[in-house]
Amino acid sequence: MKRFVFGTVASFGFAAVIWEAFARSGFFSSALSPSLVVIVPALVQMVVSGTIFVHIAYTLYRILWGLGLAALAGVPVGILMGRFKAVERFVLPLVSVLSPIPSLAWVPVFILWFGLGNAASVALVFYAATFPIILNTWTGVRSINRIWIRAAETMGAGGGELFWKVVLPGSLPFVIAGLRQAFARSWIAVVGGEMIAATSWGLGWVIFDSKEFLRTDVMLGTLVVIGILGLGFERLVFQVVERRTVGRWGMVRTAGA
Amino acid sequence: MFRTPTTLYLRGAALALGQLFLPFVVVAILWEGFAIFGPFPPRLFPRIETIVSAFVRLVVTGILPLHALETLLRLTAGFLLGSLVGVTMGMLMGRYRWAEDLLVPVVSVGNAIPGLAYAPLFVLWFGLGNLPAVLLVAFSATFPVVVNAWTGVKAVKSIWIRAAETMGATDGQLFRKVVLPGALPYVLTGLRLGLARAWRVLIAVEMLTSVSIGLGWLIFGAREFLNTDVMLAGIAVIGLVGLGLEKLVFERVEKFTVVRWGMLER
């Protein structure tokens, strides 16, 4: 633990020194690569005035809607694919063709279809998040030990019970892994979407907008916020969910458990 | 008709082919129906034949191959640069404690920032055009490569290293003959993830840095003229190239290296 804290402090100290040297070297003018003395106050000012929280709220709103809809659509499709061969044969070719298309390639189309604003960003997050969820859920259902299903059937479990008590919990480690992957992809999609399908709020938008006014300090401050939020989601939300469910049931080993 | 093995085989193949195409046929019918009866005007939601003819027109006139080639060149340049930096950093982090302590936290935060978020900054620094696009691709590809190369070096069994040392391997030999092949499955995974990420970022960044030729630019530019058919044809090509990168490049490389050495089951 001590080594971890020490290492983290040293690491960010090291990064700060490198940046400061780069900023003051005169390689770029100071308006383009501002020193930390400028970035930190810009960030503090955004926090004090509360604007950064509005941006965060907008970005999270879009990502949670998109991710939620993707989970609502992706998990059932994945489970049906795992349970019924016909569904698998129908859906799998579509998924393998659509999933390698980067979600951001759809931005221009989505702008025309949904207009600028929230709807286009949410649709983008939905597109980015759906496929990892479908593929992981499908893998999860297929990985369920057949003996469990047969045992439950022998003991007289019906379709509903089988689903809620065996299939869903059994595939949950994969479903959570899928959500995690989906989040990582959505995080990229939402920032990119906000830049191009410009609205008036959101972390991606504020970075893009700062370019117009050459506010590199605001840009870099926002970048730090994006990094901390992304890492925070990964470490706090997903690892905690994992530990509380599949980790506790002894299905996977979680970090720190 | 005689039931020779050949006819049976042909029937099986036809059935499999039919099953493969059925979903696409259904989707195409739904698309057509929506295009004709849906709320969008045909300019925004073109029919399949419009998209296909746009595709054919762009391929025949050489526009689409040109854009695709330019994008692939950019991808190659950025990806090579990124993987070179990434593998070097990852190996250092795996071999030396100080490098690990110093770099891991920075890399984890950096990894959580979408590469695209740097795009405006890179445009201010390096201007519009090729340079910021290539550098941004390199930058985004680096992170997955670093993380996986680092994990790979850590995963090399210490008994192998000790055995090699006992038998008198020098530092250089140890690295080339033990550490590098031992870490290779992870490094390849990292390169694969890096390439996927580079590809995704590149398409988006071409929209932002106004390169003059490129698939991302093609679909973004088409928006100005409401050429939805061109956009959708471009998206189809992007999907095909993405699929090709995955299937042709990396599955091959894996088969010829780690699978052949028996380190990974396929």
Coordinates of N, CA and C in Angstrom, one line a residue, chain B residues 9-89:
Chain B
Y9 N -23.0 -32.8 -50.4 CA -22.1 -31.8 -50.0 C -22.6 -30.4 -50.5
L10 N -22.9 -30.4 -51.8 CA -23.4 -29.2 -52.4 C -24.6 -28.7 -51.7
R11 N -25.5 -29.6 -51.4 CA -26.8 -29.2 -50.8 C -26.5 -28.6 -49.4
G12 N -25.6 -29.3 -48.7 CA -25.2 -28.7 -47.4 C -24.6 -27.4 -47.5
A13 N -23.8 -27.2 -48.5 CA -23.1 -25.9 -48.7 C -24.2 -24.8 -49.1
A14 N -25.1 -25.2 -49.9 CA -26.2 -24.3 -50.3 C -27.0 -23.8 -49.1
L15 N -27.3 -24.8 -48.3 CA -28.1 -24.6 -47.1 C -27.3 -23.6 -46.1
A16 N -26.0 -23.9 -46.0 CA -25.2 -23.0 -45.1 C -25.1 -21.6 -45.6
L17 N -25.0 -21.5 -47.0 CA -24.9 -20.2 -47.6 C -26.2 -19.5 -47.4
G18 N -27.3 -20.2 -47.6 CA -28.7 -19.6 -47.4 C -28.8 -19.1 -46.0
Q19 N -28.4 -19.9 -45.0 CA -28.5 -19.5 -43.7 C -27.7 -18.2 -43.4
L20 N -26.5 -18.1 -44.0 CA -25.6 -17.0 -43.8 C -26.3 -15.7 -44.4
F21 N -26.9 -15.9 -45.5 CA -27.4 -14.7 -46.2 C -28.8 -14.3 -45.7
L22 N -29.6 -15.2 -45.1 CA -30.9 -14.9 -44.7 C -31.0 -13.7 -43.9
P23 N -30.2 -13.5 -42.8 CA -30.3 -12.3 -42.0 C -30.1 -11.0 -42.8
F24 N -29.2 -11.1 -43.8 CA -29.0 -9.9 -44.6 C -30.1 -9.5 -45.5
V25 N -30.7 -10.6 -46.0 CA -31.9 -10.4 -46.9 C -33.0 -9.8 -46.0
V26 N -33.3 -10.3 -44.8 CA -34.3 -9.8 -44.0 C -34.1 -8.3 -43.7
V27 N -32.8 -8.0 -43.3 CA -32.5 -6.6 -43.0 C -32.7 -5.7 -44.2
A28 N -32.3 -6.2 -45.4 CA -32.4 -5.4 -46.6 C -33.9 -5.1 -46.9
I29 N -34.7 -6.1 -46.7 CA -36.2 -5.9 -46.9 C -36.7 -4.9 -46.0
L30 N -36.3 -5.0 -44.7 CA -36.8 -4.0 -43.7 C -36.3 -2.6 -44.1
W31 N -35.0 -2.5 -44.5 CA -34.4 -1.3 -44.9 C -35.2 -0.6 -46.0
E32 N -35.5 -1.5 -47.1 CA -36.2 -1.0 -48.2 C -37.6 -0.5 -47.8
G33 N -38.3 -1.3 -47.0 CA -39.6 -0.9 -46.5 C -39.6 0.4 -45.8
F34 N -38.6 0.6 -44.9 CA -38.5 1.8 -44.2 C -38.1 3.0 -45.1
A35 N -37.3 2.7 -46.1 CA -36.9 3.8 -47.0 C -38.1 4.3 -47.8
I36 N -39.0 3.3 -48.2 CA -40.1 3.7 -49.0 C -41.2 4.3 -48.2
F37 N -41.5 3.6 -47.1 CA -42.7 4.0 -46.3 C -42.4 4.8 -45.1
G38 N -41.1 4.9 -44.7 CA -40.7 5.6 -43.4 C -40.9 7.1 -43.5
P39 N -40.6 7.7 -42.4 CA -40.8 9.2 -42.3 C -39.7 10.0 -43.0
F40 N -38.5 9.3 -43.3 CA -37.4 10.1 -43.9 C -37.6 10.3 -45.4
P41 N -37.2 11.5 -45.9 CA -37.2 11.7 -47.3 C -36.0 10.8 -47.9
P42 N -36.1 10.4 -49.2 CA -35.1 9.5 -49.7 C -33.7 10.0 -49.7
R43 N -33.6 11.4 -49.6 CA -32.3 11.9 -49.6 C -31.5 11.6 -48.3
L44 N -32.3 11.4 -47.2 CA -31.7 11.1 -45.9 C -31.7 9.6 -45.7
F45 N -32.6 8.9 -46.2 CA -32.6 7.4 -46.0 C -32.8 6.8 -47.4
P46 N -31.7 6.6 -48.1 CA -31.7 6.1 -49.5 C -32.1 4.7 -49.5
R47 N -32.6 4.2 -50.7 CA -32.9 2.8 -50.9 C -31.6 2.1 -51.2
I48 N -31.7 0.7 -51.0 CA -30.4 -0.1 -51.1 C -29.8 0.1 -52.5
E49 N -30.7 0.1 -53.6 CA -30.1 0.2 -54.9 C -29.3 1.5 -55.1
T50 N -29.8 2.6 -54.4 CA -29.1 3.9 -54.5 C -27.7 3.7 -53.9
I51 N -27.7 3.1 -52.7 CA -26.4 2.9 -52.0 C -25.4 2.1 -52.8
V52 N -26.0 0.9 -53.4 CA -25.1 0.0 -54.1 C -24.6 0.8 -55.4
S53 N -25.5 1.5 -56.0 CA -25.0 2.2 -57.3 C -23.9 3.3 -56.9
A54 N -24.1 3.9 -55.8 CA -23.1 4.9 -55.3 C -21.8 4.2 -55.1
F55 N -21.9 3.0 -54.4 CA -20.7 2.2 -54.1 C -20.0 1.8 -55.4
V56 N -20.8 1.3 -56.4 CA -20.1 0.9 -57.6 C -19.5 2.1 -58.3
R57 N -20.3 3.2 -58.3 CA -19.7 4.4 -59.0 C -18.4 4.8 -58.4
L58 N -18.4 4.8 -57.1 CA -17.2 5.3 -56.4 C -16.0 4.4 -56.6
V59 N -16.3 3.1 -56.7 CA -15.2 2.1 -56.8 C -14.7 2.2 -58.3
V60 N -15.6 2.3 -59.2 CA -15.2 2.3 -60.6 C -14.4 3.5 -61.0
T61 N -14.8 4.7 -60.4 CA -14.1 5.9 -60.7 C -12.8 6.0 -59.9
G62 N -12.6 5.0 -59.0 CA -11.3 5.0 -58.3 C -11.3 5.9 -57.0
I63 N -12.4 6.5 -56.7 CA -12.4 7.5 -55.6 C -12.3 6.7 -54.3
L64 N -13.1 5.7 -54.2 CA -13.2 4.9 -52.9 C -11.8 4.2 -52.6
P65 N -11.2 3.5 -53.6 CA -9.9 2.9 -53.3 C -8.9 3.9 -53.0
L66 N -8.9 5.1 -53.6 CA -7.9 6.1 -53.3 C -8.0 6.6 -51.8
H67 N -9.3 6.8 -51.4 CA -9.5 7.3 -50.0 C -9.1 6.2 -49.0
A68 N -9.4 4.9 -49.4 CA -9.1 3.8 -48.5 C -7.6 3.6 -48.4
L69 N -6.9 3.8 -49.5 CA -5.5 3.6 -49.5 C -4.8 4.7 -48.6
E70 N -5.3 5.9 -48.8 CA -4.7 7.0 -48.0 C -4.9 6.7 -46.5
T71 N -6.1 6.3 -46.1 CA -6.4 6.0 -44.8 C -5.6 4.9 -44.2
L72 N -5.4 3.8 -45.0 CA -4.5 2.7 -44.6 C -3.1 3.1 -44.4
L73 N -2.6 4.0 -45.3 CA -1.2 4.5 -45.1 C -1.1 5.2 -43.8
R74 N -2.0 6.1 -43.5 CA -2.0 6.8 -42.3 C -2.1 5.9 -41.1
L75 N -2.9 4.9 -41.2 CA -3.1 3.9 -40.1 C -1.7 3.2 -39.9
T76 N -1.1 2.7 -41.0 CA 0.2 2.0 -40.9 C 1.2 2.9 -40.2
A77 N 1.4 4.1 -40.7 CA 2.4 5.0 -40.1 C 2.1 5.2 -38.6
G78 N 0.9 5.5 -38.2 CA 0.6 5.8 -36.8 C 0.7 4.6 -36.0
F79 N 0.3 3.4 -36.5 CA 0.3 2.2 -35.7 C 1.7 1.7 -35.5
L80 N 2.6 1.8 -36.5 CA 4.0 1.4 -36.4 C 4.6 2.2 -35.3
L81 N 4.5 3.6 -35.4 CA 5.1 4.5 -34.4 C 4.6 4.1 -33.0
G82 N 3.3 4.0 -32.9 CA 2.7 3.7 -31.6 C 3.1 2.4 -31.0
S83 N 3.2 1.4 -31.8 CA 3.6 0.1 -31.3 C 5.1 0.0 -30.9
L84 N 5.9 0.7 -31.7 CA 7.3 0.8 -31.3 C 7.5 1.4 -29.9
V85 N 6.9 2.6 -29.7 CA 6.9 3.3 -28.5 C 6.3 2.4 -27.4
G86 N 5.2 1.8 -27.7 CA 4.4 1.0 -26.7 C 5.2 -0.2 -26.2
V87 N 5.8 -1.0 -27.2 CA 6.5 -2.2 -26.8 C 7.7 -1.8 -26.0
T88 N 8.4 -0.8 -26.4 CA 9.6 -0.4 -25.7 C 9.3 0.0 -24.2
M89 N 8.2 0.9 -24.1 CA 7.8 1.3 -22.7 C 7.4 0.1 -21.9

